[in-house]
PDB file of C-alpha atoms in Angstrom:
ATOM      1  CA  MET A 147     -54.889 -10.610  17.800  1.00 40.00           C
ATOM      2  CA  THR A 148     -57.643  -8.004  17.864  1.00 41.00           C
ATOM      3  CA  ARG A 149     -58.461  -6.549  14.451  1.00 43.00           C
ATOM      4  CA  GLU A 150     -59.925  -3.080  14.001  1.00 43.00           C
ATOM      5  CA  ILE A 151     -61.824  -1.677  11.052  1.00 38.00           C
ATOM      6  CA  ASP A 152     -62.293   2.130  11.067  1.00 41.00           C
ATOM      7  CA  GLY A 153     -61.690   2.144  14.830  1.00 41.00           C
ATOM      8  CA  ALA A 154     -64.241  -0.602  15.549  1.00 44.00           C
ATOM      9  CA  VAL A 155     -63.589  -4.197  16.536  1.00 44.00           C
ATOM     10  CA  SER A 156     -64.275  -6.565  13.627  1.00 47.00           C
ATOM     11  CA  SER A 157     -67.384  -8.727  13.624  1.00 49.00           C
ATOM     12  CA  GLY A 158     -65.223 -11.867  13.627  1.00 49.00           C
ATOM     13  CA  ASP A 159     -63.764 -10.988  17.032  1.00 57.00           C
ATOM     14  CA  ILE A 160     -67.192 -10.142  18.420  1.00 74.00           C
ATOM     15  CA  GLN A 161     -68.540 -13.471  17.141  1.00 80.00           C
ATOM     16  CA  ALA A 162     -65.670 -15.299  18.857  1.00 84.00           C
ATOM     17  CA  VAL A 163     -66.519 -13.709  22.203  1.00 87.00           C
ATOM     18  CA  SER A 164     -70.197 -14.508  21.650  1.00 87.00           C
ATOM     19  CA  ARG A 165     -69.388 -18.150  20.966  1.00 90.00           C
ATOM     20  CA  VAL A 166     -67.242 -18.403  24.091  1.00 91.00           C
ATOM     21  CA  GLY A 167     -70.189 -17.045  26.055  1.00 89.00           C
ATOM     22  CA  GLN A 168     -72.488 -19.626  24.456  1.00 91.00           C
ATOM     23  CA  ILE A 169     -70.098 -22.459  25.287  1.00 92.00           C
ATOM     24  CA  LEU A 170     -69.720 -21.379  28.924  1.00 90.00           C
ATOM     25  CA  GLY A 171     -73.491 -20.996  29.100  1.00 87.00           C
ATOM     26  CA  LEU A 172     -73.889 -24.731  28.457  1.00 89.00           C
ATOM     27  CA  PHE A 173     -72.748 -25.517  32.004  1.00 86.00           C
ATOM     28  CA  SER A 174     -75.182 -25.492  34.902  1.00 77.00           C
ATOM     29  CA  GLY A 175     -75.989 -27.380  38.070  1.00 69.00           C
ATOM     30  CA  GLU A 176     -78.025 -29.845  36.017  1.00 73.00           C
ATOM     31  CA  ASN A 177     -75.374 -30.033  33.262  1.00 82.00           C
ATOM     32  CA  PRO A 178     -71.946 -29.772  34.969  1.00 87.00           C
ATOM     33  CA  THR A 179     -69.979 -31.328  32.062  1.00 91.00           C
ATOM     34  CA  THR A 180     -70.252 -31.681  28.293  1.00 93.00           C
ATOM     35  CA  THR A 181     -68.373 -33.150  25.330  1.00 93.00           C
ATOM     36  CA  VAL A 182     -67.283 -31.465  22.116  1.00 94.00           C
ATOM     37  CA  ALA A 183     -69.920 -33.434  20.198  1.00 93.00           C
ATOM     38  CA  GLU A 184     -72.704 -32.448  22.588  1.00 94.00           C
ATOM     39  CA  ALA A 185     -71.664 -28.783  22.530  1.00 94.00           C
ATOM     40  CA  ALA A 186     -71.419 -28.753  18.729  1.00 94.00           C
ATOM     41  CA  GLY A 187     -74.897 -30.233  18.433  1.00 93.00           C
ATOM     42  CA  ARG A 188     -76.475 -27.812  20.893  1.00 92.00           C
ATOM     43  CA  LEU A 189     -74.796 -24.746  19.394  1.00 92.00           C
ATOM     44  CA  GLY A 190     -75.081 -25.734  15.734  1.00 91.00           C
ATOM     45  CA  LEU A 191     -71.314 -25.645  15.127  1.00 91.00           C
ATOM     46  CA  ASN A 192     -69.132 -28.187  13.370  1.00 92.00           C
ATOM     47  CA  ARG A 193     -67.000 -30.375  15.599  1.00 93.00           C
ATOM     48  CA  SER A 194     -63.612 -29.122  14.438  1.00 93.00           C
ATOM     49  CA  THR A 195     -64.539 -25.487  15.218  1.00 93.00           C
ATOM     50  CA  THR A 196     -65.985 -26.490  18.591  1.00 94.00           C
ATOM     51  CA  HIS A 197     -62.859 -28.513  19.399  1.00 94.00           C
ATOM     52  CA  ARG A 198     -60.623 -25.490  18.701  1.00 93.00           C
ATOM     53  CA  TYR A 199     -62.685 -23.362  21.055  1.00 94.00           C
ATOM     54  CA  PHE A 200     -62.534 -26.009  23.763  1.00 94.00           C
ATOM     55  CA  THR A 201     -58.760 -26.359  23.364  1.00 93.00           C
ATOM     56  CA  SER A 202     -58.279 -22.600  23.742  1.00 93.00           C
ATOM     57  CA  LEU A 203     -60.607 -22.433  26.763  1.00 93.00           C
ATOM     58  CA  VAL A 204     -58.689 -25.255  28.455  1.00 92.00           C
ATOM     59  CA  ALA A 205     -55.416 -23.398  27.826  1.00 92.00           C
ATOM     60  CA  ALA A 206     -56.961 -20.290  29.448  1.00 90.00           C
ATOM     61  CA  ASP A 207     -58.082 -22.383  32.462  1.00 88.00           C
ATOM     62  CA  LEU A 208     -61.721 -21.549  31.727  1.00 91.00           C
ATOM     63  CA  LEU A 209     -62.463 -25.235  31.032  1.00 92.00           C
ATOM     64  CA  GLU A 210     -60.981 -28.432  32.421  1.00 91.00           C
ATOM     65  CA  ARG A 211     -60.816 -31.759  30.608  1.00 88.00           C
ATOM     66  CA  ASP A 212     -61.473 -35.177  32.073  1.00 82.00           C
ATOM     67  CA  HIS A 213     -59.173 -37.297  29.877  1.00 72.00           C
ATOM     68  CA  GLU A 214     -60.812 -40.582  30.930  1.00 71.00           C
ATOM     69  CA  SER A 215     -64.296 -39.599  29.735  1.00 77.00           C
ATOM     70  CA  SER A 216     -63.443 -36.906  27.154  1.00 87.00           C
ATOM     71  CA  ARG A 217     -65.836 -34.592  28.968  1.00 93.00           C
ATOM     72  CA  PHE A 218     -65.182 -30.982  29.911  1.00 93.00           C
ATOM     73  CA  GLY A 219     -66.185 -28.980  32.978  1.00 90.00           C
ATOM     74  CA  PRO A 220     -65.552 -25.490  34.382  1.00 89.00           C
ATOM     75  CA  GLY A 221     -61.861 -24.744  34.908  1.00 86.00           C
ATOM     76  CA  GLY A 222     -60.102 -23.141  37.830  1.00 82.00           C
ATOM     77  CA  LEU A 223     -60.356 -19.573  36.540  1.00 81.00           C
ATOM     78  CA  LEU A 224     -64.074 -19.930  35.863  1.00 80.00           C
ATOM     79  CA  LEU A 225     -64.597 -21.307  39.377  1.00 72.00           C
ATOM     80  CA  GLN A 226     -62.568 -18.416  40.816  1.00 70.00           C
ATOM     81  CA  LEU A 227     -64.661 -15.858  38.934  1.00 74.00           C
ATOM     82  CA  GLY A 228     -67.868 -17.566  40.039  1.00 71.00           C
ATOM     83  CA  ALA A 229     -66.761 -17.568  43.662  1.00 63.00           C
ATOM     84  CA  ALA A 230     -65.882 -13.870  43.436  1.00 68.00           C
ATOM     85  CA  ALA A 231     -69.266 -13.040  41.908  1.00 68.00           C
ATOM     86  CA  LEU A 232     -71.102 -15.002  44.586  1.00 63.00           C
ATOM     87  CA  GLY A 233     -69.034 -13.307  47.294  1.00 65.00           C
ATOM     88  CA  ARG A 234     -69.928  -9.859  45.954  1.00 69.00           C
ATOM     89  CA  ARG A 235     -73.598 -10.740  45.934  1.00 78.00           C
ATOM     90  CA  ARG A 236     -73.424 -12.310  49.384  1.00 88.00           C
ATOM     91  CA  VAL A 237     -71.925  -9.245  51.059  1.00 92.00           C
ATOM     92  CA  LEU A 238     -74.804  -7.132  49.725  1.00 90.00           C
ATOM     93  CA  ASP A 239     -77.238  -9.654  51.220  1.00 91.00           C
ATOM     94  CA  ILE A 240     -75.502  -9.639  54.605  1.00 94.00           C
ATOM     95  CA  ALA A 241     -74.688  -5.944  55.004  1.00 95.00           C
ATOM     96  CA  PRO A 242     -78.071  -4.067  55.071  1.00 95.00           C
ATOM     97  CA  PRO A 243     -79.030  -4.576  58.748  1.00 97.00           C
ATOM     98  CA  PHE A 244     -75.539  -3.519  59.853  1.00 97.00           C
ATOM     99  CA  LEU A 245     -75.649  -0.458  57.602  1.00 96.00           C
ATOM    100  CA  ARG A 246     -79.040   0.493  59.053  1.00 95.00           C
ATOM    101  CA  ARG A 247     -77.707   0.162  62.595  1.00 95.00           C
ATOM    102  CA  VAL A 248     -74.764   2.462  61.869  1.00 94.00           C
ATOM    103  CA  CYS A 249     -77.094   4.940  60.179  1.00 93.00           C
ATOM    104  CA  GLN A 250     -79.474   4.932  63.152  1.00 93.00           C
ATOM    105  CA  ASN A 251     -76.667   5.286  65.702  1.00 91.00           C
ATOM    106  CA  THR A 252     -74.778   8.038  63.908  1.00 90.00           C
ATOM    107  CA  HIS A 253     -77.639   9.738  62.016  1.00 90.00           C
ATOM    108  CA  LEU A 254     -75.325   9.755  59.001  1.00 91.00           C
ATOM    109  CA  THR A 255     -75.655   8.271  55.537  1.00 93.00           C
ATOM    110  CA  THR A 256     -73.976   4.851  55.473  1.00 95.00           C
ATOM    111  CA  VAL A 257     -72.611   3.413  52.247  1.00 95.00           C
ATOM    112  CA  ILE A 258     -71.238   0.064  51.075  1.00 95.00           C
ATOM    113  CA  SER A 259     -69.082  -0.023  47.949  1.00 93.00           C
ATOM    114  CA  LEU A 260     -67.672  -2.841  45.803  1.00 91.00           C
ATOM    115  CA  TRP A 261     -64.593  -2.615  43.608  1.00 88.00           C
ATOM    116  CA  GLY A 262     -65.419  -1.941  39.952  1.00 81.00           C
ATOM    117  CA  SER A 263     -63.140  -1.879  36.929  1.00 71.00           C
ATOM    118  CA  SER A 264     -60.982   0.979  38.208  1.00 77.00           C
ATOM    119  CA  GLY A 265     -62.393   2.143  41.533  1.00 86.00           C
ATOM    120  CA  PRO A 266     -65.094   1.647  44.170  1.00 89.00           C
ATOM    121  CA  VAL A 267     -68.711   1.644  43.007  1.00 88.00           C
ATOM    122  CA  VAL A 268     -71.418   2.631  45.512  1.00 90.00           C
ATOM    123  CA  SER A 269     -73.673  -0.417  45.785  1.00 89.00           C
ATOM    124  CA  ARG A 270     -76.092   0.449  48.593  1.00 91.00           C
ATOM    125  CA  THR A 271     -76.855   3.412  50.835  1.00 93.00           C
ATOM    126  CA  GLU A 272     -78.797   3.844  54.059  1.00 93.00           C
ATOM    127  CA  GLU A 273     -80.059   7.361  54.780  1.00 92.00           C
ATOM    128  CA  ASP A 274     -81.359   8.999  57.952  1.00 88.00           C
ATOM    129  CA  PRO A 275     -84.850  10.382  57.174  1.00 84.00           C
ATOM    130  CA  THR A 276     -84.805  12.576  60.291  1.00 83.00           C
ATOM    131  CA  ARG A 277     -82.125  14.854  58.838  1.00 78.00           C
ATOM    132  CA  SER A 278     -83.461  18.129  57.485  1.00 74.00           C
ATOM    133  CA  VAL A 279     -80.389  18.349  55.236  1.00 74.00           C
ATOM    134  CA  LEU A 280     -79.237  15.026  53.822  1.00 79.00           C
ATOM    135  CA  VAL A 281     -75.775  14.252  52.460  1.00 83.00           C
ATOM    136  CA  THR A 282     -75.906  11.164  50.271  1.00 81.00           C
ATOM    137  CA  VAL A 283     -74.382   9.512  47.215  1.00 84.00           C
ATOM    138  CA  ARG A 284     -76.219   7.747  44.420  1.00 86.00           C
ATOM    139  CA  VAL A 285     -75.994   3.970  43.989  1.00 86.00           C
ATOM    140  CA  GLY A 286     -73.852   3.248  40.927  1.00 84.00           C
ATOM    141  CA  THR A 287     -71.500   6.189  41.487  1.00 86.00           C
ATOM    142  CA  GLN A 288     -67.854   5.311  40.820  1.00 84.00           C
ATOM    143  CA  LEU A 289     -65.630   7.018  43.358  1.00 89.00           C
ATOM    144  CA  GLY A 290     -62.234   8.557  42.640  1.00 89.00           C
ATOM    145  CA  LEU A 291     -58.861   7.210  43.736  1.00 90.00           C
ATOM    146  CA  ARG A 292     -58.576   9.858  46.456  1.00 90.00           C
ATOM    147  CA  SER A 293     -61.897   8.914  48.071  1.00 93.00           C
ATOM    148  CA  ALA A 294     -61.828   7.299  51.507  1.00 94.00           C
ATOM    149  CA  GLN A 295     -63.286   4.078  50.092  1.00 95.00           C
ATOM    150  CA  ALA A 296     -60.734   3.873  47.258  1.00 95.00           C
ATOM    151  CA  LYS A 297     -57.829   4.317  49.654  1.00 96.00           C
ATOM    152  CA  VAL A 298     -59.019   1.365  51.742  1.00 97.00           C
ATOM    153  CA  PHE A 299     -59.313  -0.809  48.644  1.00 96.00           C
ATOM    154  CA  LEU A 300     -55.936   0.277  47.282  1.00 96.00           C
ATOM    155  CA  ALA A 301     -54.282  -0.451  50.615  1.00 96.00           C
ATOM    156  CA  PHE A 302     -55.587  -4.022  50.834  1.00 95.00           C
ATOM    157  CA  LEU A 303     -56.225  -5.289  47.295  1.00 92.00           C
ATOM    158  CA  ALA A 304     -54.352  -8.530  46.689  1.00 87.00           C
ATOM    159  CA  ASP A 305     -53.508  -7.512  43.117  1.00 84.00           C
ATOM    160  CA  GLN A 306     -50.889  -4.868  43.852  1.00 84.00           C
ATOM    161  CA  LEU A 307     -49.868  -4.770  40.175  1.00 85.00           C
ATOM    162  CA  ARG A 308     -53.304  -3.343  39.445  1.00 84.00           C
ATOM    163  CA  VAL A 309     -52.812  -0.848  42.258  1.00 90.00           C
ATOM    164  CA  ASP A 310     -49.476   0.217  40.785  1.00 90.00           C
ATOM    165  CA  ARG A 311     -51.067   0.730  37.371  1.00 88.00           C
ATOM    166  CA  LEU A 312     -53.780   2.924  38.865  1.00 90.00           C
ATOM    167  CA  LEU A 313     -51.281   4.955  40.866  1.00 92.00           C
ATOM    168  CA  ALA A 314     -49.245   5.434  37.697  1.00 91.00           C
ATOM    169  CA  THR A 315     -52.130   7.456  36.235  1.00 90.00           C
ATOM    170  CA  LEU A 316     -51.495  10.180  38.843  1.00 91.00           C
ATOM    171  CA  GLY A 317     -48.907  12.927  38.739  1.00 93.00           C
ATOM    172  CA  PRO A 318     -45.653  12.371  40.684  1.00 94.00           C
ATOM    173  CA  GLU A 319     -46.564  14.585  43.657  1.00 94.00           C
ATOM    174  CA  GLU A 320     -50.117  13.254  43.940  1.00 93.00           C
ATOM    175  CA  ARG A 321     -48.869   9.678  43.621  1.00 94.00           C
ATOM    176  CA  GLU A 322     -46.270  10.188  46.357  1.00 95.00           C
ATOM    177  CA  GLU A 323     -48.854  11.746  48.664  1.00 94.00           C
ATOM    178  CA  LEU A 324     -51.384   8.963  48.062  1.00 95.00           C
ATOM    179  CA  THR A 325     -48.751   6.263  48.568  1.00 95.00           C
ATOM    180  CA  ALA A 326     -47.959   7.732  51.996  1.00 95.00           C
ATOM    181  CA  GLU A 327     -51.676   7.793  52.839  1.00 95.00           C
ATOM    182  CA  LEU A 328     -52.026   4.132  51.854  1.00 96.00           C
ATOM    183  CA  ALA A 329     -49.256   3.175  54.265  1.00 95.00           C
ATOM    184  CA  GLU A 330     -51.226   4.845  57.051  1.00 95.00           C
ATOM    185  CA  VAL A 331     -54.419   3.073  55.955  1.00 95.00           C
ATOM    186  CA  ARG A 332     -52.623  -0.277  56.180  1.00 94.00           C
ATOM    187  CA  ARG A 333     -51.569   0.631  59.715  1.00 93.00           C
ATOM    188  CA  THR A 334     -55.010   1.697  60.939  1.00 92.00           C
ATOM    189  CA  ALA A 335     -57.363  -0.096  58.480  1.00 92.00           C
ATOM    190  CA  MET A 336     -59.260   3.226  58.312  1.00 93.00           C
ATOM    191  CA  SER A 337     -59.387   6.086  55.844  1.00 93.00           C
ATOM    192  CA  SER A 338     -61.002   9.506  55.676  1.00 90.00           C
ATOM    193  CA  ASP A 339     -61.548  12.129  53.034  1.00 88.00           C
ATOM    194  CA  HIS A 340     -62.629  15.747  53.292  1.00 81.00           C
ATOM    195  CA  LEU A 341     -63.740  17.674  50.208  1.00 76.00           C
ATOM    196  CA  VAL A 342     -62.880  21.263  51.010  1.00 63.00           C
ATOM    197  CA  ASP A 343     -65.016  22.745  48.229  1.00 68.00           C
ATOM    198  CA  SER A 344     -68.233  21.029  49.348  1.00 70.00           C
ATOM    199  CA  GLY A 345     -67.460  20.490  53.033  1.00 77.00           C
ATOM    200  CA  ILE A 346     -68.341  16.803  52.719  1.00 86.00           C
ATOM    201  CA  THR A 347     -66.466  14.272  54.850  1.00 88.00           C
ATOM    202  CA  ALA A 348     -66.307  10.479  54.539  1.00 90.00           C
ATOM    203  CA  VAL A 349     -64.784   7.884  56.836  1.00 93.00           C
ATOM    204  CA  ALA A 350     -64.333   4.316  55.533  1.00 95.00           C
ATOM    205  CA  THR A 351     -63.044   0.918  56.525  1.00 96.00           C
ATOM    206  CA  GLY A 352     -62.862  -2.472  54.830  1.00 96.00           C
ATOM    207  CA  VAL A 353     -64.979  -5.612  54.822  1.00 96.00           C
ATOM    208  CA  PHE A 354     -62.973  -8.810  54.363  1.00 95.00           C
ATOM    209  CA  ASP A 355     -63.855 -12.336  53.330  1.00 91.00           C
ATOM    210  CA  GLU A 356     -61.603 -15.387  53.302  1.00 87.00           C
ATOM    211  CA  TYR A 357     -59.777 -14.104  50.203  1.00 86.00           C
ATOM    212  CA  GLY A 358     -59.173 -10.520  51.311  1.00 91.00           C
ATOM    213  CA  ILE A 359     -60.983  -7.221  50.979  1.00 93.00           C
ATOM    214  CA  CYS A 360     -64.399  -7.586  49.333  1.00 92.00           C
ATOM    215  CA  ALA A 361     -66.120  -4.261  50.131  1.00 94.00           C
ATOM    216  CA  THR A 362     -65.827  -1.009  52.041  1.00 96.00           C
ATOM    217  CA  VAL A 363     -68.344   0.593  54.386  1.00 97.00           C
ATOM    218  CA  ALA A 364     -68.338   4.317  55.000  1.00 95.00           C
ATOM    219  CA  ILE A 365     -70.246   7.071  56.736  1.00 93.00           C
ATOM    220  CA  VAL A 366     -70.769  10.350  54.931  1.00 91.00           C
ATOM    221  CA  GLY A 367     -71.589  13.759  56.364  1.00 85.00           C
ATOM    222  CA  THR A 368     -70.366  17.322  56.637  1.00 83.00           C
ATOM    223  CA  VAL A 369     -67.427  18.642  58.590  1.00 77.00           C
ATOM    224  CA  ARG A 370     -69.937  19.668  61.280  1.00 80.00           C
ATOM    225  CA  THR A 371     -71.866  16.376  61.484  1.00 76.00           C
ATOM    226  CA  LEU A 372     -68.838  14.145  60.835  1.00 78.00           C
ATOM    227  CA  PRO A 373     -65.530  15.577  62.052  1.00 72.00           C
ATOM    228  CA  VAL A 374     -62.635  13.629  60.531  1.00 63.00           C
ATOM    229  CA  ASP A 375     -61.323  12.738  63.998  1.00 65.00           C
ATOM    230  CA  SER A 376     -64.744  11.645  65.314  1.00 59.00           C
ATOM    231  CA  GLY A 377     -64.018   8.622  67.524  1.00 67.00           C
ATOM    232  CA  PRO A 378     -67.516   7.345  68.449  1.00 73.00           C
ATOM    233  CA  PHE A 379     -68.696   7.354  64.849  1.00 82.00           C
ATOM    234  CA  ARG A 380     -65.613   5.411  63.831  1.00 86.00           C
ATOM    235  CA  ASP A 381     -66.310   2.832  66.550  1.00 89.00           C
ATOM    236  CA  ASP A 382     -69.798   2.177  65.151  1.00 92.00           C
ATOM    237  CA  LEU A 383     -68.372   1.799  61.646  1.00 93.00           C
ATOM    238  CA  VAL A 384     -65.519  -0.489  62.679  1.00 93.00           C
ATOM    239  CA  ARG A 385     -67.868  -2.694  64.696  1.00 94.00           C
ATOM    240  CA  ALA A 386     -70.259  -3.099  61.772  1.00 96.00           C
ATOM    241  CA  ALA A 387     -67.435  -3.867  59.323  1.00 96.00           C
ATOM    242  CA  ALA A 388     -65.985  -6.467  61.693  1.00 95.00           C
ATOM    243  CA  GLU A 389     -69.358  -8.172  62.096  1.00 96.00           C
ATOM    244  CA  ILE A 390     -69.989  -8.255  58.348  1.00 96.00           C
ATOM    245  CA  SER A 391     -66.457  -9.615  57.825  1.00 95.00           C
ATOM    246  CA  GLU A 392     -67.109 -12.344  60.360  1.00 94.00           C
ATOM    247  CA  ARG A 393     -70.258 -13.358  58.481  1.00 94.00           C
ATOM    248  CA  MET A 394     -68.202 -13.408  55.270  1.00 92.00           C
ATOM    249  CA  GLY A 395     -65.571 -15.695  56.804  1.00 91.00           C
ATOM    250  CA  GLY A 396     -62.895 -13.020  56.998  1.00 88.00           C
ATOM    251  CA  ALA A 397     -61.369 -10.720  59.588  1.00 82.00           C
ATOM    252  CA  ARG A 398     -60.258  -7.093  59.789  1.00 74.00           C
ATOM    253  CA  PRO A 399     -56.439  -6.885  59.550  1.00 72.00           C
ATOM    254  CA  ARG A 400     -54.706  -6.208  62.827  1.00 67.00           C
TER     255      ARG A 400
END
């Protein structure tokens, strides 16, 4: 149970998290397994304390025990998290040439976003230097739930319980409207957003790997340079997303 002192988490809880991080940090390609005794020696802990940590980490599926050798290795959840992290990094390695092609063909800013803690986070942008007036978005910007990119993620995220929790933060009318929009996004695999106040328009679609949606790609412009119903621009975007998905081992939903 988390303990709080004057609104702050106690040092004991912080130390526990730090120790878990130290234990998980013992594993590497050169050191894929360890024992309680080895871990205790390397971390300077007594064996009984180290054994309790290992028992809890096994119960959480962060470690896995080989009962024949009394050695421990990364558990299923840790492997899942590692695969997800590698997938996120890989899509950012694969995507740039496709983003540049869309940017060159459309003369619009092209953006790839990854899912953060509670919404899409802009992870890379490609801008057209020939534009006298440039519409762009900063890398690191977290986008709102009504953004085109967020709607694509919300429509295809595997964890629909998380989606429901996010939708529950909206008012009843806004939630009902967004839910209807998500149904349309699932049908078309595309989403758009037009900010009336600024005149900025975005059109987005998803990038998929073997596990599901892993990113969104979008083009951003004004209502003049990027009409919401602009077919040719959408074709360039869809083609790029499909090619990135293919490289990632996934496919755009039909």
